[in-house]
Short mmCIF file of C-alpha atoms in Angstrom, two decimals:
data_model
loop_
_atom_site.label_atom_id
_atom_site.label_comp_id
_atom_site.label_asym_id
_atom_site.label_seq_id
_atom_site.Cartn_x
_atom_site.Cartn_y
_atom_site.Cartn_z
CA MET A 1 0.00 -0.01 -0.04
CA LYS A 2 1.35 3.23 -1.16
CA LYS A 3 1.21 5.94 1.44
CA THR A 4 2.33 9.57 0.99
CA ALA A 5 1.81 12.12 3.72
CA LEU A 6 3.22 15.43 4.67
CA LEU A 7 3.59 15.49 8.48
CA ALA A 8 3.69 18.71 10.28
CA ALA A 9 5.45 18.46 13.49
CA GLY A 10 6.52 21.09 16.04
CA THR A 11 9.35 21.02 18.46
CA VAL A 12 8.93 19.70 21.96
CA ALA A 13 8.73 23.17 23.13
CA ALA A 14 5.72 23.78 20.89
CA LEU A 15 3.84 20.95 22.46
CA THR A 16 4.42 22.04 26.05
CA ALA A 17 3.13 25.18 27.72
CA ALA A 18 3.84 28.31 25.65
CA SER A 19 2.59 30.37 28.58
CA ILE A 20 5.22 29.16 31.24
CA THR A 21 5.72 32.02 33.67
CA LEU A 22 9.35 32.80 34.66
CA ALA A 23 10.07 34.44 38.00
CA SER A 24 11.41 37.96 37.41
CA PRO A 25 15.16 37.91 38.26
CA GLY A 26 16.00 39.89 41.26
CA GLN A 27 12.55 40.19 42.61
CA ALA A 28 12.66 40.35 46.46
CA ASP A 29 9.98 39.59 49.12
CA SER A 30 8.26 42.62 50.57
CA SER A 31 7.44 43.81 54.00
CA THR A 32 4.95 46.50 55.00
CA SER A 33 5.99 49.82 56.49
CA SER A 34 3.71 51.26 59.17
CA ALA A 35 3.32 53.79 62.14
CA PHE A 36 0.95 54.32 64.95
CA GLY A 37 0.49 56.40 67.88
CA ILE A 38 -0.34 54.26 70.77
CA SER A 39 -1.02 50.63 71.68
CA ALA A 40 -1.53 48.68 75.03
CA GLU A 41 -1.41 45.17 76.38
CA GLY A 42 -2.86 44.27 79.71
CA PRO A 43 -6.17 44.73 81.71
CA VAL A 44 -6.82 47.77 79.56
CA PRO A 45 -5.94 46.65 75.93
CA ILE A 46 -5.63 49.19 73.06
CA GLU A 47 -5.14 48.21 69.32
CA PRO A 48 -2.60 50.29 67.55
CA MET A 49 -4.25 53.68 66.78
CA PRO A 50 -4.28 55.82 64.84
CA ALA A 51 -2.23 53.74 62.31
CA ILE A 52 -1.05 54.21 58.84
CA SER A 53 0.58 51.36 56.48
CA SER A 54 2.12 51.08 53.06
CA SER A 55 2.56 47.45 51.58
CA ASP A 56 3.51 48.73 48.01
CA GLY A 57 6.07 51.39 48.83
CA THR A 58 3.63 54.31 48.12
CA LEU A 59 4.05 57.08 50.58
CA LYS A 60 0.90 57.28 52.76
CA GLN A 61 0.40 60.46 55.13
CA SER A 62 -2.21 61.48 57.61
CA SER A 63 -3.02 65.00 58.69
CA ALA A 64 -2.54 66.29 62.22
CA GLY A 65 -4.98 65.25 64.78
CA SER A 66 -5.21 63.66 68.31
CA LEU A 67 -5.16 60.21 69.79
CA PRO A 68 -8.72 58.66 69.72
CA ASP A 69 -10.21 58.73 73.19
CA ASN A 70 -8.82 55.96 75.47
CA PRO A 71 -8.40 55.60 79.14
CA LEU A 72 -4.53 55.53 79.15
CA ALA A 73 -3.09 58.41 77.17
CA SER A 74 -3.59 61.59 75.19
CA ALA A 75 -1.59 63.34 72.63
CA THR A 76 -1.72 65.52 69.46
CA ILE A 77 -0.26 63.99 66.38
CA SER A 78 1.67 66.38 64.01
CA ALA A 79 2.99 63.85 61.70
CA LEU A 80 2.11 60.18 60.68
CA TYR A 81 3.61 58.58 57.64
CA ALA A 82 4.66 55.32 55.97
CA GLY A 83 6.48 54.59 52.62
CA ASN A 84 9.18 52.44 51.03
CA ARG A 85 11.82 51.87 53.73
CA LYS A 86 10.51 54.91 55.80
CA ALA A 87 8.02 55.54 58.49
CA GLY A 88 7.41 58.06 61.45
CA ILE A 89 5.19 59.66 63.78
CA THR A 90 5.39 62.77 66.02
CA LEU A 91 3.38 63.08 69.25
CA VAL A 92 2.98 66.50 70.92
CA ASP A 93 1.89 67.05 74.75
CA ALA A 94 1.59 63.26 75.32
CA SER A 95 0.18 62.29 78.71
CA VAL A 96 -0.05 58.84 80.28
CA GLY A 97 -2.28 57.68 83.10
CA GLY A 98 -4.32 60.66 83.96
CA GLY A 99 -7.55 58.73 83.65
CA LEU A 100 -6.12 55.98 85.84
CA LEU A 101 -5.17 58.33 88.53
CA GLU A 102 -8.58 59.71 88.69
CA GLN A 103 -9.75 56.26 89.69
CA LEU A 104 -7.45 55.86 92.67
CA PRO A 105 -9.39 55.03 95.77
CA PRO A 106 -8.60 56.96 99.06
CA PRO A 107 -5.54 55.47 100.70
CA PRO A 108 -6.06 53.27 103.74
CA GLN A 109 -5.48 55.00 107.05
CA GLU A 110 -2.48 52.70 107.88
CA LEU A 111 -0.70 54.10 104.71
CA VAL A 112 -1.51 57.57 105.62
CA ASP A 113 -0.04 57.07 109.08
CA ALA A 114 3.12 55.59 107.74
CA CYS A 115 3.45 58.33 105.06
CA GLN A 116 3.30 60.94 107.86
CA GLN A 117 6.19 59.16 109.87
CA ALA A 118 9.65 59.60 108.99
CA THR A 119 11.22 56.18 109.43
CA ASP A 120 14.02 53.94 108.16
CA GLN A 121 11.67 50.83 108.15
CA VAL A 122 8.49 50.18 106.45
CA PRO A 123 5.59 49.10 108.79
CA ASP A 124 3.43 46.17 107.80
CA LEU A 125 0.73 47.53 105.37
CA PRO A 126 -2.33 46.02 104.00
CA THR A 127 -2.50 45.16 100.33
CA LEU A 128 -3.34 48.23 98.57
CA PRO A 129 -6.40 48.46 96.30
CA GLU A 130 -5.77 47.88 92.64
CA VAL A 131 -6.78 50.16 89.77
CA PRO A 132 -7.26 48.50 86.40
CA GLY A 133 -4.14 48.81 84.50
CA LEU A 134 -2.32 50.21 87.59
CA PRO A 135 -1.88 47.99 90.50
CA ILE A 136 -0.28 49.92 93.40
CA PRO A 137 2.49 47.72 94.88
CA THR A 138 2.88 47.41 98.63
CA PRO A 139 6.16 49.22 99.29
CA THR A 140 8.98 47.24 100.89
CA THR A 141 11.70 49.89 101.14
CA PRO A 142 11.61 53.45 102.43
CA ALA A 143 12.25 54.79 98.95
CA GLN A 144 9.32 52.75 97.62
CA LEU A 145 7.14 54.04 100.42
CA SER A 146 8.05 57.72 99.68
CA ASP A 147 7.15 57.36 96.05
CA VAL A 148 3.70 55.53 96.75
CA CYS A 149 3.02 58.23 99.40
CA LYS A 150 3.53 61.07 96.77
CA VAL A 151 1.20 59.36 94.26
CA LEU A 152 -1.56 58.40 96.69
CA LEU A 153 -1.63 61.38 98.86
CA THR A 154 -0.92 64.03 96.16
CA PRO A 155 -1.73 62.42 92.84
CA PRO A 156 0.20 64.14 89.87
CA ASP A 157 -1.80 65.09 86.60
CA SER A 158 -0.24 62.08 84.88
CA LEU A 159 2.20 59.10 85.45
CA LEU A 160 4.09 60.33 82.38
CA GLY A 161 4.24 63.30 80.33
CA ALA A 162 6.25 64.68 77.30
CA LYS A 163 6.27 67.71 75.16
CA VAL A 164 7.48 65.89 72.20
CA ILE A 165 7.93 62.11 71.11
CA GLU A 166 9.41 61.87 67.60
CA VAL A 167 9.82 58.46 66.20
CA SER A 168 11.26 57.58 62.71
CA CYS A 169 13.09 54.84 60.86
CA GLN A 170 14.90 54.75 57.48
CA GLY A 171 15.72 51.39 56.24
CA THR A 172 17.34 49.60 59.28
CA LYS A 173 18.23 52.77 61.20
CA GLY A 174 15.98 54.27 63.85
CA ASP A 175 15.74 57.61 65.62
CA VAL A 176 13.86 58.84 68.73
CA ARG A 177 13.73 62.42 70.19
CA VAL A 178 12.03 62.99 73.44
CA ALA A 179 11.73 66.57 74.85
CA GLY A 180 10.22 67.73 78.14
CA LEU A 181 9.78 64.29 79.71
CA LYS A 182 8.01 64.17 83.27
CA LEU A 183 7.64 61.03 85.43
CA LEU A 184 4.90 61.28 88.32
CA GLY A 185 4.91 65.06 87.76
CA GLN A 186 8.64 65.54 88.14
CA ALA A 187 11.04 66.65 85.26
CA VAL A 188 13.41 63.82 84.27
CA ASP A 189 16.60 64.33 82.16
CA VAL A 190 16.54 61.74 79.48
CA PRO A 191 19.96 60.05 79.96
CA SER A 192 20.18 58.99 76.30
CA THR A 193 18.22 58.11 73.32
CA ALA A 194 20.43 55.44 72.19
CA PRO A 195 18.61 52.11 71.25
CA ASN A 196 17.06 50.33 74.19
CA THR A 197 17.71 52.94 76.95
CA SER A 198 16.01 52.43 80.19
CA ILE A 199 15.03 54.94 82.73
CA PRO A 200 15.63 53.58 86.34
CA ALA A 201 12.74 51.59 87.55
CA ASP A 202 10.10 53.10 89.66
CA PRO A 203 7.49 51.26 91.98
CA LEU A 204 4.69 52.30 89.53
CA LEU A 205 6.44 52.41 86.11
CA ASN A 206 9.38 51.63 84.05
CA VAL A 207 10.35 53.31 80.78
CA THR A 208 12.34 52.06 77.75
CA ILE A 209 13.42 54.71 75.13
CA ASN A 210 14.05 53.86 71.50
CA LYS A 211 13.36 50.15 71.69
CA GLN A 212 14.49 48.62 68.40
CA THR A 213 13.58 45.34 66.79
CA LYS A 214 14.40 43.37 63.60
CA ASN A 215 11.31 41.52 62.49
CA ALA A 216 11.06 38.18 60.93
CA ASP A 217 9.65 39.44 57.74
CA GLY A 218 12.69 41.68 57.21
CA SER A 219 11.19 45.00 58.53
CA PHE A 220 12.63 47.02 61.27
CA SER A 221 10.65 48.53 64.16
CA VAL A 222 11.42 51.41 66.42
CA GLN A 223 9.20 52.35 69.38
CA GLY A 224 9.47 55.76 71.05
CA LEU A 225 8.54 55.01 74.67
CA VAL A 226 7.61 51.68 76.07
CA VAL A 227 5.92 52.26 79.45
CA SER A 228 5.55 49.36 81.84
CA LEU A 229 2.91 49.99 84.56
CA GLY A 230 2.54 48.04 87.69
CA ASP A 231 5.65 45.88 87.12
CA GLY A 232 4.43 44.88 83.62
CA THR A 233 0.82 44.32 84.37
CA GLU A 234 0.11 47.05 81.63
CA VAL A 235 2.48 47.77 78.79
CA LEU A 236 2.03 50.86 76.84
CA THR A 237 3.79 51.95 73.57
CA LEU A 238 3.78 55.61 72.55
CA GLY A 239 4.95 56.13 69.03
CA SER A 240 6.01 53.38 66.80
CA ALA A 241 7.48 53.24 63.32
CA THR A 242 8.25 50.00 61.16
CA CYS A 243 10.23 50.23 57.86
CA GLY A 244 9.46 47.61 55.28
CA THR A 245 10.73 47.09 51.79
CA ALA A 246 8.32 47.04 48.65
CA ALA A 247 9.08 44.48 46.16
CA ALA A 248 10.41 45.49 42.78
CA GLY A 249 6.95 45.39 41.45
CA ARG A 250 7.74 44.16 38.06
CA ALA A 251 5.13 41.81 36.28
CA PRO A 252 6.35 38.31 35.88
CA ALA A 253 8.07 37.78 32.68
CA GLN A 254 6.47 35.45 30.09
CA ALA A 255 8.49 32.92 28.15
CA PRO A 256 8.46 33.79 24.48
CA ALA A 257 6.13 31.57 22.46
CA PRO A 258 8.11 28.97 20.60
CA LYS A 259 7.96 28.96 16.88
CA PRO A 260 6.77 25.72 15.34
CA VAL A 261 9.17 24.02 12.98
CA THR A 262 7.57 22.32 9.92
CA ARG A 263 9.41 19.41 8.34
CA SER A 264 8.36 17.16 5.32
CA LEU A 265 8.73 13.56 6.48
CA PRO A 266 8.42 10.96 3.86
CA VAL A 267 6.49 7.73 5.06
CA THR A 268 6.92 4.54 3.20
CA GLY A 269 5.36 1.23 3.75
#
């Protein structure tokens, strides 16, 4: 039997997917840049607010305003922004704990008596009543007794105040500026704004300035003031900036469609 045929055949590439997607060379993972004014963990939790974020590298900015109402802190916001490898926030006239101090119950008479006596020993005192977010520790040293007396007998306007808290990051570098800091109504010199600087512990609060963290997703975070109330019962963050890196953003490259190759193949038989 005579057979004559013209067989049109393509290459193997023509028979496989012509739409294979190739990864764009050099394309890196991305992480989000963000900033917020306040957050808290403890008996009085506060989700980060006000907050702004940028996942694609576009610069996002928010106009000036105030911290939303909350029982822990107040401040005016003069800057809030996030973009590719940069973020920042500036808080003005920040105040922490004014609302908590308003909830302080009258001190027990045993404490009033102890506060009015000059002594090198701390008498046995009853467990002091707790305020949500601010448990008052029973003092065990004369210095602690003096501090507790000042707070309970003549409460200050706030636990912490600051004229300015400025937090920013650029890439993997962070910067914090604090001006006009007051603790329990008393002016305090900021010893340094070097990363992870702590102010000496107080019976009611402890403060870390410029807390810096490298995150698992490759981003970098800077927190202005981290305030621990009641020995860590409530932890408050004032001013936070996180710098992430946007991906290159190029669309995936498409493999060029292979050109079929036609050959004439004689078939005999």
